[in-house]
Amino acid sequence: MKPRTWTKRLTGLFLSVAVFITAWGSMTANAGAAPQADLQLAASSAILVEVSTGKVLYSLNPDQPLPPASMSKMMTEYLVNEAVKQKKITWDEKVPVSEYAFFIAKMSDSSGVYLNLGESHTVKELYKAMAVLSANDATVLLAEKIAGSEQNFVAMMNKKAQELGMKNTKFLTSTGLPADELGPYSIQSDQKENLMSARDSAILARALIRDFPEALEIAKIPRLTFRAGMPNEIKKANYNWMLPGLPNYYEGVDGLKTGYTAAAGYCFTGTAVRDNMRVISVVMGAGGKNAEITKRFVETKKLLDYGFSNFKLTKQLDKGVPIKGYETAPVKNGVELTVPAVTSNAVMTLTKIGSESKFTPTVTFQELTAPLKKDQVIGKVAFVEEGTKETDYLQPEDMAKAGVDLVAGQEVEEGSWIRLFFRSIIQFFSNIFSSLTGK
């Protein structure tokens, strides 16, 4: 019996060692990689991003192209804002209702403001109807106004998607409506719906609020009246029910766009800000085919709760301070040989609450030649957390852009020719002396 007992114990010891070695190998292989939270998210795809750094806080199938439904309208919003900025159209410009917009207005189960032939509305009125009420008729009318036809406008949408780095997106319509359900305006294509990944939706949302922050002022309107004071005025609530006064209110939410078709299911690209930290969340296909309309907001709440309770922006440096070891930058042809280098803004980094993060500054200076003005950009300092990879960010370039500009702390005048001449002579003999002494 004893030998058998010893054999069992020895076997158990070997098994314990094997398990330990396997666990240790797994631990060391994943050293530096933060495990992702198990949010038990009921969605086909999702992503959560901190806006200022571009850090991805959570993801689920983020690069899978899926039908985005009316979240497509974020690109239409972007192009309308861009057209206004480029003075191609104005907010006050009146747009007469077209045959196509009238057809869309009459479609059953299509969100809209029931545009009628013979009436006109300003670009701003149509934009609000699109952004707040997800009005498909207003959307196609804006597309026609900007590009002459929806087909031309869709080409603009796809071009802009490429420019923004949206790699898993292809638009067929300006609205997100299925391309083969538009009656005489249907598009013949193997692809029936717009396609966009959760990552691309977050890229688009971030570009929209970065380039046109005023878009949020409209996106956060909880209720809108269209044709105010007219016999056929329409009063509707924003489809984003996480705004104040609506059923799924969540503190800090001020955008951005919902979506639904039978193929897409319930989708929502949201954005919220708390303690000066803004996040963007995307859920696609929330809850599956038979989900309730509120499921997208339930899943979004999980994402937002996770983001705000586990992460915070931490100040590494104040504005106008030098970086230790990089207090000055060399200057050519100046009265002074160097210029003080200070931060242009406060340096903020994203940290996980309750854990220690190590950030190493990386400083790069431009090649500087006098004269230099005070506060002129002369370089950059980046603070990247140790172990961070490009794949931890929304886009690869976000890692390269991490940090702030360094600026000249004072003015540097150009040196006179006589000063530069004598400086070059001194440098010449200094170099000879160094070579002779071996120093």
Coordinates of N, CA and C in Angstrom, one line a residue, residues 105-106 110-116 119 121 125-126 128-130 132-138 221-239:
A105 N -40.7 60.2 -47.4 CA -41.6 60.6 -46.4 C -42.9 59.7 -46.3
K106 N -43.3 59.2 -47.4 CA -44.5 58.3 -47.5 C -44.2 56.9 -47.2
S110 N -40.8 54.2 -41.7 CA -39.6 55.0 -41.9 C -39.7 56.3 -41.1
S111 N -38.7 56.5 -40.2 CA -38.8 57.7 -39.4 C -38.6 59.0 -40.3
G112 N -39.4 60.0 -40.0 CA -39.3 61.2 -40.8 C -40.2 62.3 -40.2
V113 N -40.3 63.4 -41.0 CA -41.1 64.6 -40.6 C -42.2 64.8 -41.6
Y114 N -42.4 63.8 -42.5 CA -43.5 63.9 -43.5 C -43.5 65.1 -44.4
L115 N -42.3 65.2 -45.0 CA -42.1 66.3 -46.0 C -43.1 66.2 -47.1
N116 N -43.7 67.4 -47.5 CA -44.6 67.5 -48.6 C -44.1 68.2 -49.8
E119 N -43.4 72.5 -50.2 CA -42.9 73.2 -49.0 C -41.4 73.2 -49.1
H121 N -37.8 74.1 -46.5 CA -37.2 74.2 -45.1 C -35.8 74.6 -45.2
E125 N -33.1 73.5 -40.3 CA -34.3 72.8 -39.9 C -34.2 71.3 -40.3
L126 N -33.7 71.1 -41.5 CA -33.6 69.7 -42.0 C -32.5 69.0 -41.2
K128 N -31.6 69.5 -38.1 CA -32.1 69.1 -36.7 C -33.1 67.9 -36.8
A129 N -33.9 67.9 -37.9 CA -34.8 66.8 -38.1 C -34.0 65.5 -38.3
M130 N -32.9 65.6 -39.0 CA -32.1 64.4 -39.2 C -31.4 63.9 -37.9
V132 N -31.8 64.8 -34.6 CA -32.6 64.6 -33.4 C -33.7 63.5 -33.7
L133 N -34.4 63.6 -34.8 CA -35.5 62.7 -35.1 C -35.2 61.6 -36.0
S134 N -34.0 61.6 -36.5 CA -33.5 60.6 -37.5 C -34.4 60.5 -38.7
A135 N -34.8 61.7 -39.2 CA -35.7 61.8 -40.3 C -35.1 61.5 -41.6
N136 N -35.5 60.4 -42.2 CA -34.9 59.9 -43.5 C -35.3 60.8 -44.6
D137 N -36.5 61.4 -44.6 CA -36.8 62.3 -45.7 C -36.0 63.6 -45.7
A138 N -35.7 64.1 -44.5 CA -34.8 65.3 -44.4 C -33.4 65.0 -44.8
I221 N -30.4 67.8 -28.0 CA -31.8 68.3 -27.8 C -32.7 67.1 -27.5
P222 N -33.4 67.1 -26.4 CA -34.2 66.0 -26.0 C -35.5 65.9 -26.8
R223 N -36.1 67.0 -27.1 CA -37.4 67.0 -27.9 C -37.3 68.1 -28.9
L224 N -37.9 67.9 -30.1 CA -37.9 68.8 -31.2 C -39.3 69.0 -31.7
T225 N -39.6 70.3 -32.0 CA -40.8 70.7 -32.8 C -40.4 71.0 -34.2
F226 N -41.0 70.4 -35.2 CA -40.8 70.7 -36.6 C -42.0 71.3 -37.1
R227 N -41.8 72.4 -37.9 CA -42.9 73.2 -38.4 C -43.7 73.9 -37.3
A228 N -42.9 74.5 -36.4 CA -43.5 75.1 -35.2 C -44.5 76.1 -35.6
G229 N -45.7 76.1 -34.9 CA -46.8 77.1 -35.2 C -47.6 76.8 -36.4
M230 N -47.2 75.8 -37.2 CA -48.0 75.4 -38.4 C -49.1 74.4 -38.0
P231 N -50.2 74.3 -38.8 CA -51.2 73.3 -38.5 C -50.7 71.9 -38.4
N232 N -49.7 71.6 -39.2 CA -49.1 70.2 -39.3 C -47.8 70.1 -38.6
E233 N -47.6 70.9 -37.5 CA -46.4 70.8 -36.7 C -46.2 69.4 -36.1
I234 N -45.0 69.0 -35.9 CA -44.7 67.7 -35.3 C -43.8 67.9 -34.1
K235 N -44.2 67.2 -33.0 CA -43.4 67.3 -31.8 C -43.0 65.8 -31.5
K236 N -41.7 65.6 -31.4 CA -41.2 64.3 -31.1 C -40.0 64.3 -30.2
A237 N -39.8 63.2 -29.5 CA -38.6 63.1 -28.6 C -37.5 62.5 -29.4
N238 N -36.3 62.9 -29.0 CA -35.0 62.4 -29.5 C -35.0 60.8 -29.4
Y239 N -34.6 60.1 -30.4 CA -34.5 58.7 -30.3 C -33.4 58.2 -29.3

